[in-house]
mmCIF file of N, CA, C and O in Angstrom:
data_model
loop_
_atom_site.group_PDB
_atom_site.id
_atom_site.type_symbol
_atom_site.label_atom_id
_atom_site.label_comp_id
_atom_site.label_asym_id
_atom_site.label_seq_id
_atom_site.Cartn_x
_atom_site.Cartn_y
_atom_site.Cartn_z
ATOM 1 N N MET X 1404 27.614 182.282 159.095
ATOM 2 C CA MET X 1404 27.453 181.048 158.322
ATOM 3 C C MET X 1404 26.047 180.996 157.753
ATOM 4 O O MET X 1404 25.079 181.272 158.437
ATOM 5 N N THR X 1405 25.926 180.674 156.522
ATOM 6 C CA THR X 1405 24.641 180.620 155.819
ATOM 7 C C THR X 1405 23.864 179.371 156.218
ATOM 8 O O THR X 1405 24.423 178.291 156.288
ATOM 9 N N GLN X 1406 22.578 179.536 156.451
ATOM 10 C CA GLN X 1406 21.743 178.384 156.771
ATOM 11 C C GLN X 1406 21.478 177.577 155.507
ATOM 12 O O GLN X 1406 21.215 178.135 154.439
ATOM 13 N N ILE X 1407 21.541 176.272 155.649
ATOM 14 C CA ILE X 1407 21.211 175.385 154.531
ATOM 15 C C ILE X 1407 19.697 175.328 154.414
ATOM 16 O O ILE X 1407 18.998 175.008 155.371
ATOM 17 N N GLN X 1408 19.201 175.710 153.236
ATOM 18 C CA GLN X 1408 17.760 175.671 153.001
ATOM 19 C C GLN X 1408 17.378 174.526 152.061
ATOM 20 O O GLN X 1408 16.352 173.905 152.239
ATOM 21 N N THR X 1409 18.205 174.283 151.060
ATOM 22 C CA THR X 1409 17.951 173.194 150.117
ATOM 23 C C THR X 1409 19.247 172.461 149.789
ATOM 24 O O THR X 1409 20.305 173.078 149.700
ATOM 25 N N VAL X 1410 19.113 171.164 149.597
ATOM 26 C CA VAL X 1410 20.235 170.338 149.126
ATOM 27 C C VAL X 1410 19.737 169.632 147.894
ATOM 28 O O VAL X 1410 18.784 168.892 147.921
ATOM 29 N N SER X 1411 20.394 169.903 146.767
ATOM 30 C CA SER X 1411 19.983 169.343 145.483
ATOM 31 C C SER X 1411 20.347 167.857 145.394
ATOM 32 O O SER X 1411 21.292 167.391 146.012
ATOM 33 N N ASP X 1412 19.594 167.126 144.565
ATOM 34 C CA ASP X 1412 19.923 165.722 144.275
ATOM 35 C C ASP X 1412 21.132 165.623 143.364
ATOM 36 O O ASP X 1412 21.761 164.584 143.294
ATOM 37 N N ARG X 1413 21.423 166.704 142.646
ATOM 38 C CA ARG X 1413 22.520 166.684 141.691
ATOM 39 C C ARG X 1413 23.879 166.701 142.394
ATOM 40 O O ARG X 1413 24.033 167.335 143.434
ATOM 41 N N ILE X 1414 24.825 166.039 141.791
ATOM 42 C CA ILE X 1414 26.231 166.079 142.260
ATOM 43 C C ILE X 1414 27.093 166.364 141.053
ATOM 44 O O ILE X 1414 26.671 166.205 139.910
ATOM 45 N N GLN X 1415 28.313 166.807 141.322
ATOM 46 C CA GLN X 1415 29.258 167.104 140.231
ATOM 47 C C GLN X 1415 30.636 166.694 140.683
ATOM 48 O O GLN X 1415 30.894 166.498 141.876
ATOM 49 N N THR X 1416 31.542 166.573 139.708
ATOM 50 C CA THR X 1416 32.953 166.395 140.011
ATOM 51 C C THR X 1416 33.738 167.353 139.139
ATOM 52 O O THR X 1416 33.264 167.775 138.078
ATOM 53 N N ARG X 1417 34.891 167.728 139.574
ATOM 54 C CA ARG X 1417 35.761 168.601 138.795
ATOM 55 C C ARG X 1417 37.144 167.989 138.774
ATOM 56 O O ARG X 1417 37.659 167.574 139.817
ATOM 57 N N LYS X 1418 37.756 167.942 137.603
ATOM 58 C CA LYS X 1418 39.113 167.425 137.437
ATOM 59 C C LYS X 1418 40.074 168.598 137.584
ATOM 60 O O LYS X 1418 40.003 169.552 136.815
ATOM 61 N N LEU X 1419 40.950 168.534 138.580
ATOM 62 C CA LEU X 1419 41.931 169.593 138.816
ATOM 63 C C LEU X 1419 43.322 169.020 138.836
ATOM 64 O O LEU X 1419 43.546 167.903 139.286
ATOM 65 N N SER X 1420 44.281 169.794 138.334
ATOM 66 C CA SER X 1420 45.679 169.398 138.362
ATOM 67 C C SER X 1420 46.419 170.292 139.318
ATOM 68 O O SER X 1420 46.203 171.516 139.348
ATOM 69 N N PHE X 1421 47.307 169.706 140.120
ATOM 70 C CA PHE X 1421 48.077 170.445 141.123
ATOM 71 C C PHE X 1421 49.549 170.244 140.841
ATOM 72 O O PHE X 1421 49.992 169.155 140.495
ATOM 73 N N LEU X 1422 50.333 171.297 141.028
ATOM 74 C CA LEU X 1422 51.788 171.199 140.908
ATOM 75 C C LEU X 1422 52.338 171.124 142.334
ATOM 76 O O LEU X 1422 52.196 172.058 143.111
ATOM 77 N N ARG X 1423 52.911 170.005 142.652
ATOM 78 C CA ARG X 1423 53.466 169.780 143.985
ATOM 79 C C ARG X 1423 54.923 169.358 143.822
ATOM 80 O O ARG X 1423 55.190 168.278 143.296
ATOM 81 N N GLY X 1424 55.784 170.218 144.278
ATOM 82 C CA GLY X 1424 57.215 169.949 144.056
ATOM 83 C C GLY X 1424 57.473 170.115 142.566
ATOM 84 O O GLY X 1424 57.211 171.165 141.990
ATOM 85 N N ARG X 1425 57.974 169.106 141.960
ATOM 86 C CA ARG X 1425 58.218 169.144 140.506
ATOM 87 C C ARG X 1425 57.302 168.198 139.734
ATOM 88 O O ARG X 1425 57.546 167.914 138.553
ATOM 89 N N ALA X 1426 56.270 167.745 140.394
ATOM 90 C CA ALA X 1426 55.355 166.801 139.754
ATOM 91 C C ALA X 1426 53.966 167.405 139.641
ATOM 92 O O ALA X 1426 53.529 168.197 140.476
ATOM 93 N N VAL X 1427 53.241 167.007 138.617
ATOM 94 C CA VAL X 1427 51.853 167.430 138.416
ATOM 95 C C VAL X 1427 50.960 166.252 138.780
ATOM 96 O O VAL X 1427 51.132 165.137 138.320
ATOM 97 N N TYR X 1428 50.003 166.510 139.676
ATOM 98 C CA TYR X 1428 49.049 165.512 140.106
ATOM 99 C C TYR X 1428 47.654 165.935 139.637
ATOM 100 O O TYR X 1428 47.267 167.072 139.801
ATOM 101 N N THR X 1429 46.948 164.994 139.068
ATOM 102 C CA THR X 1429 45.565 165.237 138.613
ATOM 103 C C THR X 1429 44.637 164.492 139.559
ATOM 104 O O THR X 1429 44.795 163.284 139.767
ATOM 105 N N LYS X 1430 43.679 165.212 140.129
ATOM 106 C CA LYS X 1430 42.734 164.634 141.082
ATOM 107 C C LYS X 1430 41.314 165.053 140.723
ATOM 108 O O LYS X 1430 41.118 166.015 139.981
ATOM 109 N N PHE X 1431 40.352 164.303 141.211
ATOM 110 C CA PHE X 1431 38.959 164.627 141.010
ATOM 111 C C PHE X 1431 38.397 165.144 142.320
ATOM 112 O O PHE X 1431 38.606 164.579 143.394
ATOM 113 N N ILE X 1432 37.650 166.254 142.265
ATOM 114 C CA ILE X 1432 37.107 166.927 143.414
ATOM 115 C C ILE X 1432 35.578 166.738 143.431
ATOM 116 O O ILE X 1432 34.925 167.110 142.456
ATOM 117 N N PRO X 1433 34.999 166.185 144.496
ATOM 118 C CA PRO X 1433 33.530 166.024 144.579
ATOM 119 C C PRO X 1433 32.871 167.359 144.935
ATOM 120 O O PRO X 1433 33.402 168.135 145.716
ATOM 121 N N ILE X 1434 31.710 167.600 144.341
ATOM 122 C CA ILE X 1434 30.973 168.837 144.534
ATOM 123 C C ILE X 1434 29.491 168.487 144.762
ATOM 124 O O ILE X 1434 28.928 167.660 144.049
ATOM 125 N N ILE X 1435 28.878 169.129 145.757
ATOM 126 C CA ILE X 1435 27.423 169.013 145.931
ATOM 127 C C ILE X 1435 26.811 170.396 145.760
ATOM 128 O O ILE X 1435 27.533 171.383 145.812
ATOM 129 N N LEU X 1436 25.537 170.444 145.549
ATOM 130 C CA LEU X 1436 24.831 171.717 145.356
ATOM 131 C C LEU X 1436 23.950 172.019 146.545
ATOM 132 O O LEU X 1436 23.026 171.281 146.868
ATOM 133 N N ILE X 1437 24.276 173.119 147.250
ATOM 134 C CA ILE X 1437 23.545 173.554 148.433
ATOM 135 C C ILE X 1437 23.063 174.961 148.183
ATOM 136 O O ILE X 1437 23.837 175.848 147.814
ATOM 137 N N ASN X 1438 21.770 175.161 148.421
ATOM 138 C CA ASN X 1438 21.131 176.494 148.156
ATOM 139 C C ASN X 1438 21.404 176.970 146.742
ATOM 140 O O ASN X 1438 21.572 178.147 146.517
ATOM 141 N N GLY X 1439 21.510 176.031 145.801
ATOM 142 C CA GLY X 1439 21.693 176.379 144.393
ATOM 143 C C GLY X 1439 23.140 176.751 144.033
ATOM 144 O O GLY X 1439 23.385 177.208 142.913
ATOM 145 N N LYS X 1440 24.053 176.592 144.960
ATOM 146 C CA LYS X 1440 25.463 176.938 144.702
ATOM 147 C C LYS X 1440 26.361 175.736 144.892
ATOM 148 O O LYS X 1440 26.052 174.845 145.699
ATOM 149 N N GLN X 1441 27.468 175.711 144.167
ATOM 150 C CA GLN X 1441 28.419 174.618 144.303
ATOM 151 C C GLN X 1441 29.111 174.669 145.648
ATOM 152 O O GLN X 1441 29.558 175.729 146.091
ATOM 153 N N ALA X 1442 29.219 173.525 146.286
ATOM 154 C CA ALA X 1442 29.919 173.411 147.587
ATOM 155 C C ALA X 1442 30.985 172.317 147.443
ATOM 156 O O ALA X 1442 30.653 171.174 147.223
ATOM 157 N N TYR X 1443 32.233 172.740 147.527
ATOM 158 C CA TYR X 1443 33.339 171.790 147.493
ATOM 159 C C TYR X 1443 33.486 171.183 148.882
ATOM 160 O O TYR X 1443 33.277 171.845 149.883
ATOM 161 N N ILE X 1444 33.879 169.937 148.951
ATOM 162 C CA ILE X 1444 34.016 169.253 150.231
ATOM 163 C C ILE X 1444 35.419 169.466 150.752
ATOM 164 O O ILE X 1444 36.402 169.190 150.088
ATOM 165 N N ALA X 1445 35.514 170.011 151.932
ATOM 166 C CA ALA X 1445 36.819 170.339 152.540
ATOM 167 C C ALA X 1445 37.459 169.085 153.137
ATOM 168 O O ALA X 1445 36.775 168.174 153.600
ATOM 169 N N ASP X 1446 38.791 169.085 153.117
ATOM 170 C CA ASP X 1446 39.568 167.996 153.738
ATOM 171 C C ASP X 1446 40.891 168.600 154.204
ATOM 172 O O ASP X 1446 41.764 168.908 153.391
ATOM 173 N N LYS X 1447 41.030 168.795 155.499
ATOM 174 C CA LYS X 1447 42.215 169.449 156.044
ATOM 175 C C LYS X 1447 43.477 168.611 155.905
ATOM 176 O O LYS X 1447 44.547 169.132 156.077
ATOM 177 N N SER X 1448 43.312 167.316 155.630
ATOM 178 C CA SER X 1448 44.502 166.461 155.536
ATOM 179 C C SER X 1448 45.227 166.565 154.185
ATOM 180 O O SER X 1448 46.323 166.046 154.045
ATOM 181 N N THR X 1449 44.635 167.264 153.210
ATOM 182 C CA THR X 1449 45.270 167.411 151.913
ATOM 183 C C THR X 1449 45.899 168.796 151.797
ATOM 184 O O THR X 1449 45.521 169.737 152.475
ATOM 185 N N THR X 1450 46.868 168.914 150.908
ATOM 186 C CA THR X 1450 47.547 170.176 150.702
ATOM 187 C C THR X 1450 46.612 171.268 150.157
ATOM 188 O O THR X 1450 46.694 172.416 150.536
ATOM 189 N N SER X 1451 45.716 170.869 149.286
ATOM 190 C CA SER X 1451 44.774 171.838 148.670
ATOM 191 C C SER X 1451 43.669 172.250 149.626
ATOM 192 O O SER X 1451 43.006 173.275 149.405
ATOM 193 N N GLY X 1452 43.381 171.466 150.645
ATOM 194 C CA GLY X 1452 42.287 171.751 151.554
ATOM 195 C C GLY X 1452 40.949 171.218 151.060
ATOM 196 O O GLY X 1452 39.923 171.406 151.675
ATOM 197 N N LEU X 1453 40.959 170.586 149.877
ATOM 198 C CA LEU X 1453 39.781 169.998 149.261
ATOM 199 C C LEU X 1453 39.910 168.489 149.306
ATOM 200 O O LEU X 1453 41.005 167.926 149.292
ATOM 201 N N MET X 1454 38.754 167.782 149.297
ATOM 202 C CA MET X 1454 38.794 166.342 149.216
ATOM 203 C C MET X 1454 39.275 165.966 147.818
ATOM 204 O O MET X 1454 38.703 166.417 146.821
ATOM 205 N N GLU X 1455 40.341 165.194 147.740
ATOM 206 C CA GLU X 1455 40.923 164.802 146.445
ATOM 207 C C GLU X 1455 40.727 163.279 146.271
ATOM 208 O O GLU X 1455 41.062 162.506 147.155
ATOM 209 N N CYS X 1456 40.187 162.913 145.117
ATOM 210 C CA CYS X 1456 39.955 161.494 144.814
ATOM 211 C C CYS X 1456 40.779 161.121 143.584
ATOM 212 O O CYS X 1456 40.999 161.955 142.697
ATOM 213 N N ASP X 1457 41.188 159.863 143.522
ATOM 214 C CA ASP X 1457 42.016 159.407 142.407
ATOM 215 C C ASP X 1457 41.204 159.134 141.139
ATOM 216 O O ASP X 1457 41.718 159.250 140.044
ATOM 217 N N THR X 1458 39.941 158.748 141.301
ATOM 218 C CA THR X 1458 39.108 158.455 140.131
ATOM 219 C C THR X 1458 37.816 159.264 140.191
ATOM 220 O O THR X 1458 37.380 159.696 141.257
ATOM 221 N N ARG X 1459 37.206 159.464 139.037
ATOM 222 C CA ARG X 1459 35.927 160.179 138.980
ATOM 223 C C ARG X 1459 34.852 159.409 139.736
ATOM 224 O O ARG X 1459 34.022 160.027 140.418
ATOM 225 N N GLU X 1460 34.857 158.088 139.615
ATOM 226 C CA GLU X 1460 33.849 157.301 140.316
ATOM 227 C C GLU X 1460 33.974 157.435 141.819
ATOM 228 O O GLU X 1460 32.967 157.531 142.531
ATOM 229 N N GLU X 1461 35.194 157.452 142.339
ATOM 230 C CA GLU X 1461 35.405 157.651 143.766
ATOM 231 C C GLU X 1461 34.891 159.016 144.200
ATOM 232 O O GLU X 1461 34.242 159.176 145.244
ATOM 233 N N ALA X 1462 35.112 160.053 143.377
ATOM 234 C CA ALA X 1462 34.640 161.401 143.686
ATOM 235 C C ALA X 1462 33.115 161.445 143.674
ATOM 236 O O ALA X 1462 32.487 162.086 144.520
ATOM 237 N N ARG X 1463 32.500 160.769 142.721
ATOM 238 C CA ARG X 1463 31.033 160.723 142.647
ATOM 239 C C ARG X 1463 30.450 160.044 143.898
ATOM 240 O O ARG X 1463 29.458 160.493 144.442
ATOM 241 N N GLU X 1464 31.097 158.963 144.310
ATOM 242 C CA GLU X 1464 30.621 158.239 145.512
ATOM 243 C C GLU X 1464 30.734 159.117 146.766
ATOM 244 O O GLU X 1464 29.816 159.156 147.580
ATOM 245 N N LYS X 1465 31.847 159.818 146.909
ATOM 246 C CA LYS X 1465 32.009 160.742 148.043
ATOM 247 C C LYS X 1465 30.972 161.855 148.019
ATOM 248 O O LYS X 1465 30.430 162.237 149.043
ATOM 249 N N ALA X 1466 30.731 162.396 146.816
ATOM 250 C CA ALA X 1466 29.722 163.465 146.685
ATOM 251 C C ALA X 1466 28.351 162.953 147.088
ATOM 252 O O ALA X 1466 27.599 163.654 147.784
ATOM 253 N N ARG X 1467 28.006 161.742 146.665
ATOM 254 C CA ARG X 1467 26.703 161.169 147.050
ATOM 255 C C ARG X 1467 26.620 161.007 148.563
ATOM 256 O O ARG X 1467 25.587 161.300 149.166
ATOM 257 N N GLU X 1468 27.711 160.530 149.155
ATOM 258 C CA GLU X 1468 27.752 160.331 150.608
ATOM 259 C C GLU X 1468 27.526 161.633 151.360
ATOM 260 O O GLU X 1468 26.693 161.705 152.273
ATOM 261 N N TYR X 1469 28.239 162.677 150.973
ATOM 262 C CA TYR X 1469 28.101 163.963 151.638
ATOM 263 C C TYR X 1469 26.768 164.630 151.347
ATOM 264 O O TYR X 1469 26.184 165.281 152.203
ATOM 265 N N ARG X 1470 26.243 164.449 150.136
ATOM 266 C CA ARG X 1470 24.911 164.981 149.810
ATOM 267 C C ARG X 1470 23.856 164.343 150.676
ATOM 268 O O ARG X 1470 23.000 165.020 151.259
ATOM 269 N N ASP X 1471 23.914 163.012 150.826
ATOM 270 C CA ASP X 1471 22.943 162.294 151.644
ATOM 271 C C ASP X 1471 23.030 162.718 153.092
ATOM 272 O O ASP X 1471 22.025 162.864 153.788
ATOM 273 N N ARG X 1472 24.284 162.930 153.574
ATOM 274 C CA ARG X 1472 24.454 163.378 154.968
ATOM 275 C C ARG X 1472 23.878 164.771 155.152
ATOM 276 O O ARG X 1472 23.219 165.035 156.161
ATOM 277 N N ALA X 1473 24.096 165.662 154.201
ATOM 278 C CA ALA X 1473 23.554 167.021 154.293
ATOM 279 C C ALA X 1473 22.050 166.998 154.262
ATOM 280 O O ALA X 1473 21.366 167.738 155.017
ATOM 281 N N LYS X 1474 21.439 166.147 153.427
ATOM 282 C CA LYS X 1474 19.990 166.043 153.359
ATOM 283 C C LYS X 1474 19.402 165.517 154.664
ATOM 284 O O LYS X 1474 18.380 166.033 155.133
ATOM 285 N N SER X 1475 20.053 164.521 155.255
ATOM 286 C CA SER X 1475 19.522 163.979 156.512
ATOM 287 C C SER X 1475 19.652 165.022 157.630
ATOM 288 O O SER X 1475 18.756 165.120 158.469
ATOM 289 N N ASN X 1476 20.759 165.762 157.679
ATOM 290 C CA ASN X 1476 20.911 166.815 158.690
ATOM 291 C C ASN X 1476 19.853 167.897 158.505
ATOM 292 O O ASN X 1476 19.314 168.403 159.503
ATOM 293 N N LEU X 1477 19.543 168.238 157.266
ATOM 294 C CA LEU X 1477 18.495 169.226 156.996
ATOM 295 C C LEU X 1477 17.132 168.721 157.457
ATOM 296 O O LEU X 1477 16.369 169.472 158.059
ATOM 297 N N ALA X 1478 16.844 167.453 157.181
ATOM 298 C CA ALA X 1478 15.558 166.880 157.570
ATOM 299 C C ALA X 1478 15.426 166.862 159.084
ATOM 300 O O ALA X 1478 14.353 167.169 159.626
ATOM 301 N N VAL X 1479 16.499 166.526 159.790
ATOM 302 C CA VAL X 1479 16.449 166.498 161.262
ATOM 303 C C VAL X 1479 16.225 167.915 161.790
ATOM 304 O O VAL X 1479 15.407 168.111 162.690
ATOM 305 N N ARG X 1480 16.944 168.883 161.226
ATOM 306 C CA ARG X 1480 16.776 170.280 161.674
ATOM 307 C C ARG X 1480 15.373 170.770 161.451
ATOM 308 O O ARG X 1480 14.764 171.420 162.308
ATOM 309 N N GLU X 1481 14.772 170.442 160.295
ATOM 310 C CA GLU X 1481 13.415 170.875 159.982
ATOM 311 C C GLU X 1481 12.408 170.216 160.952
ATOM 312 O O GLU X 1481 11.449 170.867 161.360
ATOM 313 N N LYS X 1482 12.655 168.973 161.300
ATOM 314 C CA LYS X 1482 11.769 168.257 162.217
ATOM 315 C C LYS X 1482 11.833 168.878 163.622
ATOM 316 O O LYS X 1482 10.819 169.026 164.281
ATOM 317 N N ILE X 1483 13.027 169.284 164.036
ATOM 318 C CA ILE X 1483 13.203 169.909 165.367
ATOM 319 C C ILE X 1483 12.497 171.258 165.395
ATOM 320 O O ILE X 1483 11.911 171.626 166.404
ATOM 321 N N GLU X 1484 12.563 172.008 164.290
ATOM 322 C CA GLU X 1484 11.973 173.343 164.250
ATOM 323 C C GLU X 1484 10.462 173.339 164.238
ATOM 324 O O GLU X 1484 9.826 174.358 164.499
ATOM 325 N N GLU X 1485 9.849 172.208 163.927
ATOM 326 C CA GLU X 1485 8.379 172.130 163.857
ATOM 327 C C GLU X 1485 7.719 172.201 165.178
ATOM 328 O O GLU X 1485 8.039 172.225 166.213
#
């Protein structure tokens, strides 16, 4: 597992469509940037394995929440290592 070195302030969302059964579902996926790379947020309760949001604003809010959590975990780890 790669160590988290940086967590960017930037967040992104991606609009994805899924074919489930005979219906097409369009969902928004929250993305945060860790170590300069896109990190999709996992959610084992969904069929896709990704966190799926109904609106872009909901996805942005989830991305902010997970970004802030990753930043605080990084700050705690750096403080412990000192």
